[in-house]
CSV table of C-alpha atoms in Angstrom, one decimal:
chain,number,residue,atom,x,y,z
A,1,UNK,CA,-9.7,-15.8,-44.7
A,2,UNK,CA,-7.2,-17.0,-47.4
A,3,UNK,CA,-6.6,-20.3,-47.9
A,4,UNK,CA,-3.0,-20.2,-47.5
A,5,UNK,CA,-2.9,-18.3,-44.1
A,6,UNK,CA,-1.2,-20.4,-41.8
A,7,UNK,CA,-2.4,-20.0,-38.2
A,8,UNK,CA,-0.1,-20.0,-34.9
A,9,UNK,CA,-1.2,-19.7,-31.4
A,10,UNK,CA,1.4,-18.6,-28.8
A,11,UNK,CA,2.0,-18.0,-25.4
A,12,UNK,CA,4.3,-15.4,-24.4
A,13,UNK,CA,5.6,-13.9,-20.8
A,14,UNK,CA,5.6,-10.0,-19.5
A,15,UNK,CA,8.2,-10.8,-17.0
A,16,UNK,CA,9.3,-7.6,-15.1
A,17,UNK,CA,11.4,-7.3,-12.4
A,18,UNK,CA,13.2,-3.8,-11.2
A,19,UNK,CA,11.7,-1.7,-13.9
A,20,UNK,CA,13.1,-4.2,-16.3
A,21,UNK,CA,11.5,-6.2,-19.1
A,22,UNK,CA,12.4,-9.6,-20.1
A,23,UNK,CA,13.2,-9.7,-23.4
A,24,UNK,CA,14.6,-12.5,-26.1
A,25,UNK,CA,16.3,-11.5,-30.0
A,26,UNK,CA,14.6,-13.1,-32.7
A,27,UNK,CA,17.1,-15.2,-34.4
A,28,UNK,CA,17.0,-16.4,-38.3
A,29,UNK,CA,14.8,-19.2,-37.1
A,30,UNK,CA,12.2,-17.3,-36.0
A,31,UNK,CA,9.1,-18.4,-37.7
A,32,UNK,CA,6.6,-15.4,-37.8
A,33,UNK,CA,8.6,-12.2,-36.6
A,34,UNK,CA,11.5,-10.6,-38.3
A,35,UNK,CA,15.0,-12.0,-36.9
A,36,UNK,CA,17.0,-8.9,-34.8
A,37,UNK,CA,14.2,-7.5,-32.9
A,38,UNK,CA,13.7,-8.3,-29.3
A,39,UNK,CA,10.5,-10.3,-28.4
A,40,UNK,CA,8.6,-11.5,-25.6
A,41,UNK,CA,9.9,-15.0,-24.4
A,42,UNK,CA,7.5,-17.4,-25.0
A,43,UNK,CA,6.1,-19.4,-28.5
A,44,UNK,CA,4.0,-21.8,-30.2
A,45,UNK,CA,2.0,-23.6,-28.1
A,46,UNK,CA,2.1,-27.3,-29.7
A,47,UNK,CA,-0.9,-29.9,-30.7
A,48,UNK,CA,-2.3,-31.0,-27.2
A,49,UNK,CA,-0.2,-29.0,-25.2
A,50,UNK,CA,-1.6,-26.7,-22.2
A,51,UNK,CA,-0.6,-23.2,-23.1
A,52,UNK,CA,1.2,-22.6,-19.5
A,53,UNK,CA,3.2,-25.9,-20.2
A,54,UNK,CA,3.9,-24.2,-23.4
A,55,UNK,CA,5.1,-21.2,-21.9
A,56,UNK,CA,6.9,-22.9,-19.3
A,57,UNK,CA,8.7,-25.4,-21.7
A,58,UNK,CA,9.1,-22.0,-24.0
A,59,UNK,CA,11.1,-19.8,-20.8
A,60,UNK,CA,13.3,-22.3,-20.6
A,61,UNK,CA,14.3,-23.0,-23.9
A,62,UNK,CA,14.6,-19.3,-24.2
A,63,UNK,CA,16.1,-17.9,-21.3
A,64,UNK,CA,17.2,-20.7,-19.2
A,65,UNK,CA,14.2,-19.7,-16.1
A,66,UNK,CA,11.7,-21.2,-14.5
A,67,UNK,CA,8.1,-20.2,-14.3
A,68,UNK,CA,7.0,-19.6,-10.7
A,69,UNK,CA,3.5,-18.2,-11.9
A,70,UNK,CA,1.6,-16.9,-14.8
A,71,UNK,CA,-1.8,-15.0,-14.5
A,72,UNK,CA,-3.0,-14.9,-18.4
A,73,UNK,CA,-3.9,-11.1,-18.8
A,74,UNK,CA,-5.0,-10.9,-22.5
A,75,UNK,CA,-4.5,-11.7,-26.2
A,76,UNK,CA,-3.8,-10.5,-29.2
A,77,UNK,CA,-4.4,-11.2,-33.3
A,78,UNK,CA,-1.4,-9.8,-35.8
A,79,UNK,CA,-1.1,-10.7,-39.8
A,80,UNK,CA,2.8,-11.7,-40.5
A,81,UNK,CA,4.5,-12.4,-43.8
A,82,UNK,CA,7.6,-14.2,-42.8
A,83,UNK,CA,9.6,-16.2,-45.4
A,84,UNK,CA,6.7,-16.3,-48.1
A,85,UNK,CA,4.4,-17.3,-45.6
A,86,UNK,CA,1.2,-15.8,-44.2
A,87,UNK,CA,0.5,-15.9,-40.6
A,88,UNK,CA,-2.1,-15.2,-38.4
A,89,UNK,CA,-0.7,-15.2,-34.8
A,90,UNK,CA,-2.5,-15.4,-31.6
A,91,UNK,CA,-0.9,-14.0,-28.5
A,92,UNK,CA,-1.8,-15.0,-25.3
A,93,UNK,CA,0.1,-12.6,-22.5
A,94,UNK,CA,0.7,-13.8,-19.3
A,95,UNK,CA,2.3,-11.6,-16.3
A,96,UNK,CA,4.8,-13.9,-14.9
A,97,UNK,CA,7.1,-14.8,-11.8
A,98,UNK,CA,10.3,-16.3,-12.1
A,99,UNK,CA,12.1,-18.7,-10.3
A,100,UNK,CA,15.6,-17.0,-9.3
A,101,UNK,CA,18.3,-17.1,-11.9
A,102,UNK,CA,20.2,-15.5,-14.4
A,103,UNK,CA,18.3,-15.8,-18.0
A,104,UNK,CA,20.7,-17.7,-21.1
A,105,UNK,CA,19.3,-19.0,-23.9
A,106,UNK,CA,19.3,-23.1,-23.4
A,107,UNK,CA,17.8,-24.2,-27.0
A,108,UNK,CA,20.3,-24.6,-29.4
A,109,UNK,CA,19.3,-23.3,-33.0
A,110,UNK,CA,16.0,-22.1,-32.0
A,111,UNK,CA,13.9,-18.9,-32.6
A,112,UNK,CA,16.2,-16.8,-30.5
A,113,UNK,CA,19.8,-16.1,-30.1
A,114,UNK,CA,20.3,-13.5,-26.7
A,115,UNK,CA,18.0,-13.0,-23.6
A,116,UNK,CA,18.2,-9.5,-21.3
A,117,UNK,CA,16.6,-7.3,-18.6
A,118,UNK,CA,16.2,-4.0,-20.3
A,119,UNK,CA,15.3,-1.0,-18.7
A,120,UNK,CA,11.8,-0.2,-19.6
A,121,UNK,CA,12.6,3.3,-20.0
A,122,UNK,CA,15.3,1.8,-22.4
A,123,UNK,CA,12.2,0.4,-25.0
A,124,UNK,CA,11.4,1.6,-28.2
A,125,UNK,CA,9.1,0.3,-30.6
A,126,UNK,CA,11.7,0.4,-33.6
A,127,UNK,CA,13.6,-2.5,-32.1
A,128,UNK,CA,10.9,-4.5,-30.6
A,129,UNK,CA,8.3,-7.3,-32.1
A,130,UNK,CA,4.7,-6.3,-32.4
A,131,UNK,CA,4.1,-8.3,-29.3
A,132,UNK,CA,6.8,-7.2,-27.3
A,133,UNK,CA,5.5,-3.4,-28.0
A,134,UNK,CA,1.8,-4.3,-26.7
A,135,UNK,CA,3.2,-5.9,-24.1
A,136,UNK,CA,5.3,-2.9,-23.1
A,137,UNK,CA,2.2,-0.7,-24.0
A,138,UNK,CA,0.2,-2.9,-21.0
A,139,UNK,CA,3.6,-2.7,-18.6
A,140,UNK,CA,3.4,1.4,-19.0
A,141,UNK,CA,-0.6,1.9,-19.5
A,142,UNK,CA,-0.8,-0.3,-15.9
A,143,UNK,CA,1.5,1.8,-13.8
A,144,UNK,CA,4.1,-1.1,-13.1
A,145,UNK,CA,5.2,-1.2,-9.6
A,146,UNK,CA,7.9,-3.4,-8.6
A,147,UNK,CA,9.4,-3.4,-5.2
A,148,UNK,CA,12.0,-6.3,-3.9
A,149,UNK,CA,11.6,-8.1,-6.9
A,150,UNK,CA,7.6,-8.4,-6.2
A,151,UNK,CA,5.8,-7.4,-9.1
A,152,UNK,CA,2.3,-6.3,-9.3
A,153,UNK,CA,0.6,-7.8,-12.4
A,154,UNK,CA,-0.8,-5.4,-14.9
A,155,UNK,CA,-4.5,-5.6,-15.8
A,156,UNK,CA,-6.0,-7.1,-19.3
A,157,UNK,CA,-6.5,-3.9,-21.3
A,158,UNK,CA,-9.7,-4.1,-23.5
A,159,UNK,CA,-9.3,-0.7,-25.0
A,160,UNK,CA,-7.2,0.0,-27.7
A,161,UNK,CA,-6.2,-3.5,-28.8
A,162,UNK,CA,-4.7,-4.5,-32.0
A,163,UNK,CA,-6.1,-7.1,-32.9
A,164,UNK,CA,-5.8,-7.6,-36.9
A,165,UNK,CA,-3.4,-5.5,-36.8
A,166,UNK,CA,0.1,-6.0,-39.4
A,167,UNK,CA,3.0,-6.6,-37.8
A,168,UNK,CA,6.4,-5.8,-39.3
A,169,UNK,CA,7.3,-8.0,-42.3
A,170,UNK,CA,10.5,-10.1,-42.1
């Protein structure tokens, strides 16, 4: 591996709730995917840090909502060129439950600038992150059932993963 790949690991939520996904814009600050595309809430899980604390501390800085449960369901490897820099990003997923609220981004001058539920039949991969269209990928290949806001979690998918895979350069 190249000597000047810098490596992330991050922890990200599939949060779905009346055949909606929640979903956070990548602002300027982002540091591995392109700023404008809509992302999985969640990030960098920091030195020493659990990575559901991560993604607990990362919901909330991102969307305003507290994590009620996660069940980690699998993860991913992309190769980013942001800002000059190579990445090599690790994704963990985790199907989450909420705490009841209405999401708004809390962090000031972070990596995103707008939370929303968006319709899954809404999603394209054009606007979305390379981990926010895997993620939908699992939502849709899983049969995603949600009834009164009870969600049943999708299943780690082993086939057809992209791991090594290039994401979009920003």
């Amino acid at each position: 591996m190249d000597a000047h790949v810098q490596t992330r690991v991050s922890a990200y939520a599939i949060a779905v709730e009346d055949e909606r996904l929640l979903l956070a814009r990548l602002s300027d600050a982002s540091p591995t995917f392109a700023p404008g595309l809509w992302h999985l809430p969640g990030g960098g899980i920091d030195p020493g840090e659990q990575p559901v604390e991560a993604l607990t501390r990362e919901l909330l800085e991102e969307t305003g909502l507290e994590l009620a449960a996660a069940q980690m369901l699998d993860a991913r490897t992309y190769a980013v060129r942001r800002g000059g820099v190579n990445w090599s990003v690790t994704a963990l997923f985790y199907a989450v439950d909420l705490k009841p609220g209405t999401p708004a981004v809390v962090e000031i001058d972070g990596s995103t600038d707008a939370v929303v539920w968006t319709p899954l039949a809404d999603l394209r991969d054009s606007v979305l992150s390379p981990a926010a269209s895997d993620a939908l990928r699992m939502v849709q290949g899983r049969g995603q059932s949600v009834e009164g806001g009870t969600r049943t979690p999708p299943r780690p998918s082993t086939a057809g993963a992209s791991h090594g895979r290039k994401a979009r350069e920003g």
